[in-house]
Amino acid sequence: MELPRTRKLLAVLFILFLGSLSQASAQDTKLKWFGHAAFSVTTPNGKVLLIDPWIKNPTNPEAKDGKDPLVALAKVDYILLTHGHRDHVGDVVEIARKTGAVLICNPELAGNLVKLADFPGEQAETEAIMGIGGEIQIADGEVTVAMTPAIHSSSVFNPKAGPTEPERAYGGNPAGFVIVIKNGPTIYHSGDTAYFKDMETIGEIYSIDVALLNIGGHFGMEPKMAARAAQSVRAKLAIPQHFGTFPGIVQNAAGFVAELKALKINFYEMKPGETITFRGKQLLKK
Ligand SMILES: [Zn+2]
């Protein structure tokens, strides 16, 4: 009689153990960096958001040696574009066609991507098209996306331009995004912005757990001002992006890191191709 009871108890404990495992992973949010400004976010419910998908950028290890980096993107639910420049729009049309992902960006950029770059219209004409100052709920309410200001420019390359037509079409206003994830971190992606003091308001309104900040300079924030941006949005963790991919911009994060150390702000330097995990709002230590 004793043995079956012990077995039963073991079975119950085992089921409880499995339950706790799945509960733990269900609370995880994954953040992957493809290099430059391209990130994916996988939510606790398994929805995949892709931001500024220049996946074929030269620093992405998955794009080297003739490999097809889009193989890693079998499932994408939403694509967020901060603005229309080619180092941000990247491979968006190919990825959208492959995955059926819904586009999140401003209406002018969406319209011109459909008209000029053959982006699939039905994925660019949804309620996810938005403007600066707006918030939308996506992923069955698991994620709120807010579009924030950015000081930069935005145009979209027109591959159909004739010899007398401009090869850049209007791209609407450039933006940043705050991505609020239920049971996960709140992530700020700065786009290609210059520093602006109203970033402090972003920090006051949203509790930014992770700030993905453009540090490359020349076209946007220099490292010193990117560190100040981390301070202004009250980032609990700062992650540098938009550097080391082409000449003229900062080639490494050393300057940014030095400034953050002086300001006593937590940071993490991701490597292109790396994925980090958050349990709730906390970065899991490796
Ligand atoms: Zn850029």
Short mmCIF file of N, CA, C and O in Angstrom, two decimals, residues 198-247:
data_model
loop_
_atom_site.label_atom_id
_atom_site.label_comp_id
_atom_site.label_asym_id
_atom_site.label_seq_id
_atom_site.Cartn_x
_atom_site.Cartn_y
_atom_site.Cartn_z
N ASP A 198 12.42 67.26 -23.60
CA ASP A 198 11.11 66.68 -23.29
C ASP A 198 11.17 65.16 -23.13
O ASP A 198 10.16 64.54 -22.77
N MET A 199 12.34 64.57 -23.39
CA MET A 199 12.49 63.14 -23.05
C MET A 199 12.18 62.92 -21.56
O MET A 199 11.77 61.85 -21.16
N GLU A 200 12.40 63.97 -20.78
CA GLU A 200 12.09 63.87 -19.34
C GLU A 200 10.62 63.52 -19.12
O GLU A 200 10.27 62.80 -18.19
N THR A 201 9.76 64.05 -19.99
CA THR A 201 8.32 63.75 -19.88
C THR A 201 8.06 62.27 -20.15
O THR A 201 7.23 61.65 -19.47
N ILE A 202 8.77 61.72 -21.13
CA ILE A 202 8.62 60.27 -21.39
C ILE A 202 8.95 59.49 -20.13
O ILE A 202 8.25 58.55 -19.75
N GLY A 203 10.01 59.93 -19.45
CA GLY A 203 10.43 59.26 -18.21
C GLY A 203 9.43 59.45 -17.07
O GLY A 203 9.32 58.60 -16.19
N GLU A 204 8.71 60.58 -17.10
CA GLU A 204 7.73 60.84 -16.04
C GLU A 204 6.45 60.03 -16.27
O GLU A 204 5.83 59.55 -15.33
N ILE A 205 6.04 59.91 -17.54
CA ILE A 205 4.76 59.28 -17.86
C ILE A 205 4.88 57.76 -17.85
O ILE A 205 3.99 57.05 -17.38
N TYR A 206 5.99 57.27 -18.39
CA TYR A 206 6.18 55.82 -18.48
C TYR A 206 7.33 55.44 -17.55
O TYR A 206 8.28 56.18 -17.38
N SER A 207 7.23 54.27 -16.99
CA SER A 207 8.32 53.78 -16.14
C SER A 207 9.22 52.92 -17.03
O SER A 207 8.96 51.74 -17.25
N ILE A 208 10.26 53.55 -17.58
CA ILE A 208 11.09 52.88 -18.60
C ILE A 208 12.06 51.90 -17.93
O ILE A 208 12.96 52.31 -17.19
N ASP A 209 11.86 50.63 -18.20
CA ASP A 209 12.78 49.63 -17.66
C ASP A 209 14.03 49.51 -18.53
O ASP A 209 15.13 49.32 -18.02
N VAL A 210 13.84 49.57 -19.83
CA VAL A 210 14.94 49.38 -20.77
C VAL A 210 14.88 50.48 -21.83
O VAL A 210 13.84 50.65 -22.47
N ALA A 211 15.98 51.18 -22.03
CA ALA A 211 16.04 52.19 -23.09
C ALA A 211 17.05 51.74 -24.14
O ALA A 211 18.22 51.50 -23.82
N LEU A 212 16.58 51.59 -25.38
CA LEU A 212 17.43 51.22 -26.50
C LEU A 212 17.77 52.54 -27.21
O LEU A 212 16.92 53.12 -27.88
N LEU A 213 19.01 53.00 -27.03
CA LEU A 213 19.34 54.38 -27.41
C LEU A 213 20.33 54.44 -28.56
O LEU A 213 21.36 53.75 -28.55
N ASN A 214 20.01 55.30 -29.54
CA ASN A 214 20.93 55.51 -30.66
C ASN A 214 22.12 56.34 -30.18
O ASN A 214 21.95 57.43 -29.66
N ILE A 215 23.31 55.79 -30.33
CA ILE A 215 24.50 56.46 -29.79
C ILE A 215 25.49 56.84 -30.89
O ILE A 215 26.58 57.33 -30.60
N GLY A 216 25.16 56.59 -32.16
CA GLY A 216 26.16 56.69 -33.24
C GLY A 216 26.63 58.09 -33.58
O GLY A 216 27.66 58.27 -34.23
N GLY A 217 25.87 59.13 -33.15
CA GLY A 217 26.27 60.49 -33.48
C GLY A 217 26.13 60.80 -34.96
O GLY A 217 25.54 60.03 -35.73
N HIS A 218 26.66 61.94 -35.36
CA HIS A 218 26.70 62.42 -36.74
C HIS A 218 25.29 62.69 -37.30
O HIS A 218 25.01 63.79 -37.72
N PHE A 219 24.41 61.70 -37.30
CA PHE A 219 23.03 61.89 -37.77
C PHE A 219 22.05 61.97 -36.60
O PHE A 219 20.85 62.22 -36.80
N GLY A 220 22.52 61.66 -35.41
CA GLY A 220 21.65 61.64 -34.23
C GLY A 220 22.51 61.86 -32.99
O GLY A 220 23.61 62.39 -33.06
N MET A 221 22.01 61.42 -31.84
CA MET A 221 22.69 61.70 -30.57
C MET A 221 24.13 61.19 -30.55
O MET A 221 24.39 60.04 -30.88
N GLU A 222 25.05 62.07 -30.12
CA GLU A 222 26.41 61.64 -29.80
C GLU A 222 26.34 60.88 -28.47
O GLU A 222 25.39 61.06 -27.70
N PRO A 223 27.36 60.03 -28.18
CA PRO A 223 27.30 59.20 -26.97
C PRO A 223 27.00 59.96 -25.68
O PRO A 223 26.23 59.50 -24.84
N LYS A 224 27.60 61.16 -25.55
CA LYS A 224 27.38 61.93 -24.31
C LYS A 224 25.91 62.29 -24.14
O LYS A 224 25.35 62.18 -23.04
N MET A 225 25.28 62.70 -25.25
CA MET A 225 23.87 63.09 -25.16
C MET A 225 22.96 61.85 -25.07
O MET A 225 21.87 61.92 -24.48
N ALA A 226 23.40 60.75 -25.64
CA ALA A 226 22.63 59.50 -25.51
C ALA A 226 22.60 59.06 -24.04
O ALA A 226 21.58 58.57 -23.54
N ALA A 227 23.72 59.28 -23.33
CA ALA A 227 23.76 58.96 -21.90
C ALA A 227 22.82 59.90 -21.13
O ALA A 227 22.12 59.48 -20.21
N ARG A 228 22.80 61.15 -21.57
CA ARG A 228 21.88 62.10 -20.94
C ARG A 228 20.43 61.70 -21.21
O ARG A 228 19.54 61.86 -20.36
N ALA A 229 20.18 61.16 -22.41
CA ALA A 229 18.83 60.66 -22.74
C ALA A 229 18.45 59.53 -21.79
O ALA A 229 17.30 59.47 -21.32
N ALA A 230 19.38 58.64 -21.51
CA ALA A 230 19.12 57.53 -20.57
C ALA A 230 18.70 58.09 -19.21
O ALA A 230 17.76 57.59 -18.57
N GLN A 231 19.38 59.17 -18.82
CA GLN A 231 19.06 59.82 -17.54
C GLN A 231 17.68 60.49 -17.62
O GLN A 231 16.86 60.37 -16.71
N SER A 232 17.40 61.16 -18.74
CA SER A 232 16.15 61.92 -18.88
C SER A 232 14.92 61.00 -18.88
O SER A 232 13.90 61.35 -18.31
N VAL A 233 15.04 59.84 -19.53
CA VAL A 233 13.88 58.93 -19.54
C VAL A 233 13.88 58.01 -18.31
O VAL A 233 13.03 57.14 -18.18
N ARG A 234 14.84 58.23 -17.42
CA ARG A 234 14.95 57.48 -16.15
C ARG A 234 15.07 55.98 -16.41
O ARG A 234 14.40 55.16 -15.75
N ALA A 235 15.89 55.63 -17.41
CA ALA A 235 16.05 54.22 -17.78
C ALA A 235 16.67 53.43 -16.63
O ALA A 235 17.68 53.84 -16.08
N LYS A 236 16.04 52.32 -16.30
CA LYS A 236 16.63 51.45 -15.27
C LYS A 236 17.77 50.64 -15.88
O LYS A 236 18.65 50.15 -15.19
N LEU A 237 17.72 50.49 -17.21
CA LEU A 237 18.78 49.77 -17.94
C LEU A 237 18.91 50.45 -19.30
O LEU A 237 17.91 50.65 -19.99
N ALA A 238 20.14 50.78 -19.68
CA ALA A 238 20.37 51.41 -20.99
C ALA A 238 21.13 50.44 -21.89
O ALA A 238 22.07 49.78 -21.45
N ILE A 239 20.67 50.35 -23.13
CA ILE A 239 21.31 49.47 -24.12
C ILE A 239 21.63 50.30 -25.35
O ILE A 239 20.73 50.94 -25.92
N PRO A 240 22.91 50.33 -25.77
CA PRO A 240 23.27 51.15 -26.94
C PRO A 240 22.91 50.46 -28.26
O PRO A 240 22.97 49.24 -28.37
N GLN A 241 22.54 51.28 -29.25
CA GLN A 241 22.27 50.76 -30.59
C GLN A 241 22.63 51.83 -31.62
O GLN A 241 22.98 52.95 -31.27
N HIS A 242 22.57 51.48 -32.89
CA HIS A 242 22.85 52.40 -33.99
C HIS A 242 24.30 52.87 -33.97
O HIS A 242 24.59 54.07 -33.92
N PHE A 243 25.23 51.92 -33.96
CA PHE A 243 26.66 52.25 -34.05
C PHE A 243 27.38 51.07 -34.72
O PHE A 243 26.85 49.95 -34.76
N GLY A 244 28.57 51.38 -35.28
CA GLY A 244 29.43 50.32 -35.78
C GLY A 244 29.00 49.67 -37.08
O GLY A 244 29.59 48.68 -37.50
N THR A 245 27.99 50.22 -37.74
CA THR A 245 27.47 49.55 -38.94
C THR A 245 27.92 50.20 -40.24
O THR A 245 27.99 49.53 -41.26
N PHE A 246 28.17 51.52 -40.20
CA PHE A 246 28.70 52.17 -41.41
C PHE A 246 29.63 53.31 -41.00
O PHE A 246 29.58 53.77 -39.86
N PRO A 247 30.49 53.77 -41.96
CA PRO A 247 31.46 54.81 -41.61
C PRO A 247 30.75 56.11 -41.23
O PRO A 247 29.63 56.36 -41.65
#
